[in-house]
CSV table of C-alpha atoms in Angstrom, one decimal:
chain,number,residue,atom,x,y,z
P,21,UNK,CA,112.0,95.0,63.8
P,22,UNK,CA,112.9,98.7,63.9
P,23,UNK,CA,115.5,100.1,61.2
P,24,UNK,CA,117.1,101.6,64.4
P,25,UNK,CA,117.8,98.5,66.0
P,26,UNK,CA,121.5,98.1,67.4
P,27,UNK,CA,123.3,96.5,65.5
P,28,UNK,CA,125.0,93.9,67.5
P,29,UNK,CA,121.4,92.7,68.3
P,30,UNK,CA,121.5,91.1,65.2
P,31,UNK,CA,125.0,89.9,65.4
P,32,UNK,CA,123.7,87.9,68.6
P,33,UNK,CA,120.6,86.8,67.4
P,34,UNK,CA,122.9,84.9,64.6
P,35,UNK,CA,125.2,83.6,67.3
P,36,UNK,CA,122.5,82.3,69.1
P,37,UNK,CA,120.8,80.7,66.4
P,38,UNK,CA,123.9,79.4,65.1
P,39,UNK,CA,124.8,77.7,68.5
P,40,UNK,CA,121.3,76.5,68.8
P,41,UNK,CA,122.2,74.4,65.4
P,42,UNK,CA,125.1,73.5,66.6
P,43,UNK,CA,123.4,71.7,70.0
P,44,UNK,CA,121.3,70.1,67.6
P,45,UNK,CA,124.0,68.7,65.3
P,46,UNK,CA,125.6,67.6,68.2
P,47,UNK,CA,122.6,65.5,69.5
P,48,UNK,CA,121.8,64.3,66.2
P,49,UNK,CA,125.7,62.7,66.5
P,50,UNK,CA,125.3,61.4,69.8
P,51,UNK,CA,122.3,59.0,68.7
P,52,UNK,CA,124.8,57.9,65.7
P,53,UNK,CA,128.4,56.0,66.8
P,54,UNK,CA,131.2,57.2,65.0
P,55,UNK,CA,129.3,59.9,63.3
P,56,UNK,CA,130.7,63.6,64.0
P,57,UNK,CA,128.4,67.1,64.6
P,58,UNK,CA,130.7,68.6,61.3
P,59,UNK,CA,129.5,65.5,59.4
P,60,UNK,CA,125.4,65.9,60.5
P,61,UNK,CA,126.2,69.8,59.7
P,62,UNK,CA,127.7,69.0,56.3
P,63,UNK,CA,125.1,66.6,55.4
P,64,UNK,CA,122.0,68.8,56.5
P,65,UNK,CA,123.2,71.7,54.5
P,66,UNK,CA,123.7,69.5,51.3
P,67,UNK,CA,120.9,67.5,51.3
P,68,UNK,CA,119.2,71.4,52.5
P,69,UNK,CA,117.3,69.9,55.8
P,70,UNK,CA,115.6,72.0,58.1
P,71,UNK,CA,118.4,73.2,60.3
P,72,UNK,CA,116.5,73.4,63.4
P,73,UNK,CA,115.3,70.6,63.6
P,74,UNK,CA,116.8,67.2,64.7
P,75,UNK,CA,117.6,64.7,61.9
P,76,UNK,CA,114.0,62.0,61.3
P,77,UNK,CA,114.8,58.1,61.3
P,78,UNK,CA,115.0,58.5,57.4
P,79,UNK,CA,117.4,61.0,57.7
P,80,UNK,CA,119.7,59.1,60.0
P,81,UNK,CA,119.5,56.2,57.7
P,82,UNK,CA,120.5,58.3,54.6
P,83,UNK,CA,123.4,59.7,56.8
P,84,UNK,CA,124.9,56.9,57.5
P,85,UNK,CA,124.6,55.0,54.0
P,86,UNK,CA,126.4,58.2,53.2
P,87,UNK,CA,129.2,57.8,55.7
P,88,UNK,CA,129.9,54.0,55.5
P,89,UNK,CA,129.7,54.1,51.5
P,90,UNK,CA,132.7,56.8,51.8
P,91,UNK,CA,134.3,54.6,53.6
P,92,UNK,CA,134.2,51.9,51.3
P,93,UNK,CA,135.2,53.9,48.4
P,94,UNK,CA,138.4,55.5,50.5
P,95,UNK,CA,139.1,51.9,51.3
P,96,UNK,CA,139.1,51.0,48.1
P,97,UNK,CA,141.4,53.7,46.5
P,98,UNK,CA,143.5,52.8,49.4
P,99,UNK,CA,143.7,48.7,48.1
P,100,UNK,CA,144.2,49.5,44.5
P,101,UNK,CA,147.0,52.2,45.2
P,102,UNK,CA,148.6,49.4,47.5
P,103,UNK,CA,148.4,46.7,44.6
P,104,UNK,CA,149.6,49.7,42.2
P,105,UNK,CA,152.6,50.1,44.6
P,106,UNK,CA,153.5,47.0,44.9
P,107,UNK,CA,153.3,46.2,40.8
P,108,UNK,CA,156.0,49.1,41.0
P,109,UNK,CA,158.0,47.7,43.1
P,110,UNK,CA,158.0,44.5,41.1
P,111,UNK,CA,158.2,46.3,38.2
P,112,UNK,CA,161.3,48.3,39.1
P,113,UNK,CA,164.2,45.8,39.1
P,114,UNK,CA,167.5,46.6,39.0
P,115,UNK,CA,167.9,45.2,35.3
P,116,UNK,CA,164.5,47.9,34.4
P,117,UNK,CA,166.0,51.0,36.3
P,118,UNK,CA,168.8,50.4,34.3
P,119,UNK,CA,168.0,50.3,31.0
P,120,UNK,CA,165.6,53.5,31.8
P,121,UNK,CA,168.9,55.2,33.1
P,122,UNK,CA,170.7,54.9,29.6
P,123,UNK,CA,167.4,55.6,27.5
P,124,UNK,CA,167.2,59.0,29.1
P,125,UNK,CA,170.8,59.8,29.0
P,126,UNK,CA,170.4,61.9,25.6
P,127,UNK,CA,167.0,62.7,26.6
P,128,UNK,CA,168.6,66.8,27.5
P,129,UNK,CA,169.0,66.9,23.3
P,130,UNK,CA,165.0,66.2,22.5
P,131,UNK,CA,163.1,67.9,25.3
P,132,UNK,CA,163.5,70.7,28.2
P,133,UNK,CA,163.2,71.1,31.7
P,134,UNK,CA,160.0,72.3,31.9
P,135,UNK,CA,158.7,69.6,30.2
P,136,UNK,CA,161.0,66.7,32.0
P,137,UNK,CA,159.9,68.8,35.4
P,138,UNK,CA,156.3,68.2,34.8
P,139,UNK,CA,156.5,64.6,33.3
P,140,UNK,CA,158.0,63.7,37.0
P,141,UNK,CA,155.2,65.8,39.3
P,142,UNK,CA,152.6,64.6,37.9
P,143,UNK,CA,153.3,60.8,38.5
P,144,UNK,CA,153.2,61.3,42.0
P,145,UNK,CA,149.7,60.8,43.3
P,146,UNK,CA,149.6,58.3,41.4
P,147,UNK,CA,151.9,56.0,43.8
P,148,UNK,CA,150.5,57.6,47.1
P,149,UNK,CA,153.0,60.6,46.7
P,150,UNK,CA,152.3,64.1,48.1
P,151,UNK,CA,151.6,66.2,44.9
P,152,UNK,CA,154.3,69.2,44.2
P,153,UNK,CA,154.3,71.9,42.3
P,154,UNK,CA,158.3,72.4,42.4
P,155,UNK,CA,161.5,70.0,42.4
P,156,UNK,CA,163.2,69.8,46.1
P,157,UNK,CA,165.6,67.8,48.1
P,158,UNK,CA,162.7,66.1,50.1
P,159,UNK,CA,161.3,65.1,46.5
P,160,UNK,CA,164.3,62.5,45.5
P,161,UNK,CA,164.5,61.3,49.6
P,162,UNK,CA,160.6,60.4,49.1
P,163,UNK,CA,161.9,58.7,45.8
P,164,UNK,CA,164.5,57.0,47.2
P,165,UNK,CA,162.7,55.6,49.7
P,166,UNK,CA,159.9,54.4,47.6
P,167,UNK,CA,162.7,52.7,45.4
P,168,UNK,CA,165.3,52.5,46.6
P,169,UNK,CA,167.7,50.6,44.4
P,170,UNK,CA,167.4,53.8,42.3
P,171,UNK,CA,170.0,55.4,45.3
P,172,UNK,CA,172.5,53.5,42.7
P,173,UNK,CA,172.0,56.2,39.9
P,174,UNK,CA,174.0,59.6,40.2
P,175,UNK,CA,172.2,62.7,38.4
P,176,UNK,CA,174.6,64.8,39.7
P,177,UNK,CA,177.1,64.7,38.6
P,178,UNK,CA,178.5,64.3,34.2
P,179,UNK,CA,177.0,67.8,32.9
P,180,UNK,CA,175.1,71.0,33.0
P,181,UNK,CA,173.0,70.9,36.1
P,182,UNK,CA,169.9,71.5,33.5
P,183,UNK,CA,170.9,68.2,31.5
P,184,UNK,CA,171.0,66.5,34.8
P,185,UNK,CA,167.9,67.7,36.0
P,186,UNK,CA,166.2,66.6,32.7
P,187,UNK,CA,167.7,63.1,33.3
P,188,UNK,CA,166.8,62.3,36.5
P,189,UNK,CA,163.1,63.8,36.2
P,190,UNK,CA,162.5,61.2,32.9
P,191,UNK,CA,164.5,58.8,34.9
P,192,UNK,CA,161.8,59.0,38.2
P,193,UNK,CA,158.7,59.7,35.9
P,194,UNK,CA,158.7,56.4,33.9
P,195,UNK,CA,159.8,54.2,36.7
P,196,UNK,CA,156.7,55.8,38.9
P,197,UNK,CA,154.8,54.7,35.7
P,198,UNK,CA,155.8,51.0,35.4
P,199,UNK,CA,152.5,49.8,37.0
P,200,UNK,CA,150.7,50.8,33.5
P,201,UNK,CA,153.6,49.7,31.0
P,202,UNK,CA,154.5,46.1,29.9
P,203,UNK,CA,157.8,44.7,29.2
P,204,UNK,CA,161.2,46.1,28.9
P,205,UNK,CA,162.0,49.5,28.1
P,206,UNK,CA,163.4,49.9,25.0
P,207,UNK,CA,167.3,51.0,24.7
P,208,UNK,CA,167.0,53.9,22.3
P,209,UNK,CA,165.7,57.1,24.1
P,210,UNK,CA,162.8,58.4,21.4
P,211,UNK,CA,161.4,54.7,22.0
P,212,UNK,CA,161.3,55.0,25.2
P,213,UNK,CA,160.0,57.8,25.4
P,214,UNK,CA,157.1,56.9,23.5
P,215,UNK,CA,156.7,53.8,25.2
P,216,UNK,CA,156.0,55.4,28.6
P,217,UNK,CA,153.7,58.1,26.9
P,218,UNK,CA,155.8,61.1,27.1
P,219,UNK,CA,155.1,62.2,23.6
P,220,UNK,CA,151.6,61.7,24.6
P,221,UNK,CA,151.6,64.0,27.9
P,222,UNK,CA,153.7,67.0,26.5
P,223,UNK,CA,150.9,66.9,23.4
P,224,UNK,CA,148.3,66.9,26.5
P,225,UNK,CA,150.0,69.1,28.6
P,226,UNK,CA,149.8,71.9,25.3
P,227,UNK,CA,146.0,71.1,24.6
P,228,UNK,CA,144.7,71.0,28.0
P,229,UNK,CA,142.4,73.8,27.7
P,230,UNK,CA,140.2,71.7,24.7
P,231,UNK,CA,140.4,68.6,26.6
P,232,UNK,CA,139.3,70.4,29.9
P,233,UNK,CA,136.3,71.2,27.3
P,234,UNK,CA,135.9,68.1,25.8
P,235,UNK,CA,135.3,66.5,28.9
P,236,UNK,CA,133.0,69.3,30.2
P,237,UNK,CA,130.7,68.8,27.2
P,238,UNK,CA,130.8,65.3,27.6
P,239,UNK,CA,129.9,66.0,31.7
P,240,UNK,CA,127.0,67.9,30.5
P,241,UNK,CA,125.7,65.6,28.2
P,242,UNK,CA,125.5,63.5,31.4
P,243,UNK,CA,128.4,61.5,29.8
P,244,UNK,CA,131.6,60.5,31.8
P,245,UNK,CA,134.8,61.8,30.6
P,246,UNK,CA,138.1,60.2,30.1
P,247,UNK,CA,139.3,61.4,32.9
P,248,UNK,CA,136.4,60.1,35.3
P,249,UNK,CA,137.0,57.3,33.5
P,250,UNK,CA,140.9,56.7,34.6
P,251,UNK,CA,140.1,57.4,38.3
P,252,UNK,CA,137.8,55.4,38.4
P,253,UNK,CA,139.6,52.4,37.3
P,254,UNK,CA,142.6,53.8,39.6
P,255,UNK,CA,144.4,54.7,36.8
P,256,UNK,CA,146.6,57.8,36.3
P,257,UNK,CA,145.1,61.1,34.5
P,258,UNK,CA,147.3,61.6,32.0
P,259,UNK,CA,149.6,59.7,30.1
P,260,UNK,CA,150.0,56.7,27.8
P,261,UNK,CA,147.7,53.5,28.8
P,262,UNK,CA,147.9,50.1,27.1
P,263,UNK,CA,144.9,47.9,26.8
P,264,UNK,CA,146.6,45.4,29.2
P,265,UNK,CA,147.0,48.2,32.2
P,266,UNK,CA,143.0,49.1,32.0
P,267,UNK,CA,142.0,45.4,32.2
P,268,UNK,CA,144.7,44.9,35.1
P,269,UNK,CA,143.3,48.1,36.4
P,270,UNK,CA,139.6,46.9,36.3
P,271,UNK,CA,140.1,43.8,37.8
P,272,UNK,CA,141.4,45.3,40.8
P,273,UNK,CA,138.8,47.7,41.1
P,274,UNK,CA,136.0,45.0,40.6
P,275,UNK,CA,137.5,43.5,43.7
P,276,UNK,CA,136.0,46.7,45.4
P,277,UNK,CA,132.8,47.2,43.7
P,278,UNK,CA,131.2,43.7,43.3
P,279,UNK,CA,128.1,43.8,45.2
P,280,UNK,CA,129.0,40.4,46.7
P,281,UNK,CA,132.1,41.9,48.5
P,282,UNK,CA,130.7,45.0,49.6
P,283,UNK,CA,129.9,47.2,46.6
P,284,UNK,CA,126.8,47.7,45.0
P,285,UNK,CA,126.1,46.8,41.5
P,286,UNK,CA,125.8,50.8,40.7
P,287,UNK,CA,129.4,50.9,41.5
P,288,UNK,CA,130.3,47.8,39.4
P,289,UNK,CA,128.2,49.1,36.2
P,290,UNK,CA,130.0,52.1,36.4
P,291,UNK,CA,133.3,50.1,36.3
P,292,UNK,CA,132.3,48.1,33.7
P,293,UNK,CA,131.6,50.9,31.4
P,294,UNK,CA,135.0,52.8,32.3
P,295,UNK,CA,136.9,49.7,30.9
P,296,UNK,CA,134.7,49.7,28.4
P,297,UNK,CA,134.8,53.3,27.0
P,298,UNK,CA,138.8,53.2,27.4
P,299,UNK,CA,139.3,50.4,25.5
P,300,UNK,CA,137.1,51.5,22.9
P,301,UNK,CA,139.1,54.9,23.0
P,302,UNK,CA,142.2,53.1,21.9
P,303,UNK,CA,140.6,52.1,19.3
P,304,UNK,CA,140.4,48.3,20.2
């Protein structure tokens, strides 16, 4: 083609070639119930299939083992964060979220808001909470809701706003995490603290960047990391786990994965040895 071509020739010849792919995404769909053009696109460019060309029989097959195998796994996350809710909601009787109120009363002299602040946002996800990255109104409603016997507890009232904030933070972060901790909370605030793992996660929060590196090296060594590990078991990222919380954990995920309930025995291996390695990592 000629250097002194117009240029909007070529922007049309892209167009046109790009709505020619599109029909044929479109037609590779229609042959396939439920499946969307977006999700043929996607899935030609990643598996990188001749774009212009409609999808073979073997290439329809893989598509869909794709698509229903997603599926699976989203409804799986979605059982165990259901059981995980509801273990909360157990969990968090009146006689519990009291005794967590009065462990965290003198919390404001041992730690700050920053630290208090994150504690509380990063317990979210873990019971099926929209992840925040700052402290609003529509935070303690959402709380409220998903607890709501904890409406009982005023944080607003008895101090500096700071020292309140720093209360009711520690207050919501270790009831979200009563799904992973056994018994009672202890009375005295430094043991409680430790018993929901909040030493643990400020000393994790400070030496993220080596264990962001630890857990690359062990990615490239073609070795899960810790983290892998904990999601997929369902359990939270960070924080303190007891070996109680990653065998409750595993059972519910082998409920998923067995190959005789609709998993494959890739998945359960791959349970097995998460439950595995974290027990080993607490030294068990």
């Amino acid at each position: 083609m000629s250097s002194d071509s117009p240029a909007g020739f070529h922007d049309s010849g892209a167009v046109s070639l790009q709505a020619r792919r599109w029909r044929i995404c479109s037609q590779d769909a229609s042959a396939m119930p439920g499946v969307t053009a977006r999700q043929v696109h996607i899935f030609k460019v990643e598996q990188r299939l001749d774009r212009d060309r409609p999808l073979s029989d073997d290439g329809r097959r893989a598509l869909l083992e794709l698509i229903d195998n997603h599926r699976r796994q989203v409804q799986g996350e979605a059982a165990v964060l259901a059981e995980r809710i509801q273990r909360l909601k157990r969990r968090a009787t009146p006689h519990r979220l009291g005794a967590i109120d009065g462990a965290v009363e003198s919390a404001p002299s041992i730690t700050t808001s920053d630290s208090a602040v994150c504690f509380l946002l990063d317990a979210l996800e873990t019971v099926g909470l929209q992840r925040r990255d700052r402290i609003d109104q529509a935070l303690w409603s959402d709380l409220e809701e998903l607890i709501p016997s904890g409406k009982v507890f005023d944080f607003t009232s008895g101090g500096p706003e700071e020292d309140n904030l720093i209360r009711r933070c520690l207050f919501w972060g270790v009831v979200l995490r009563l799904p992973t901790l056994e018994g009672d909370p202890p009375q005295d605030t430094a043991d409680c603290l430790a018993w929901c793992g909040y030493a643990c996660h400020d000393r994790g929060r400070a030496r993220s960047a080596s264990q962001w590196w630890s857990d690359h090296a062990d990615r490239m060594a073609g070795r899960p990391g810790r983290e892998l590990d904990r999601r997929l078991l369902g359990l939270p990222a960070e924080g303190r786990i007891t070996v109680e919380a990653v065998k409750a954990a595993y059972k519910a995920a082998a409920r998923e994965a067995h190959p005789d309930l609709g998993g494959s025995a890739e998945q359960m291996t791959a349970i097995i040895q998460a439950k595995e390695r974290l027990i080993q990592g607490l030294g068990l």
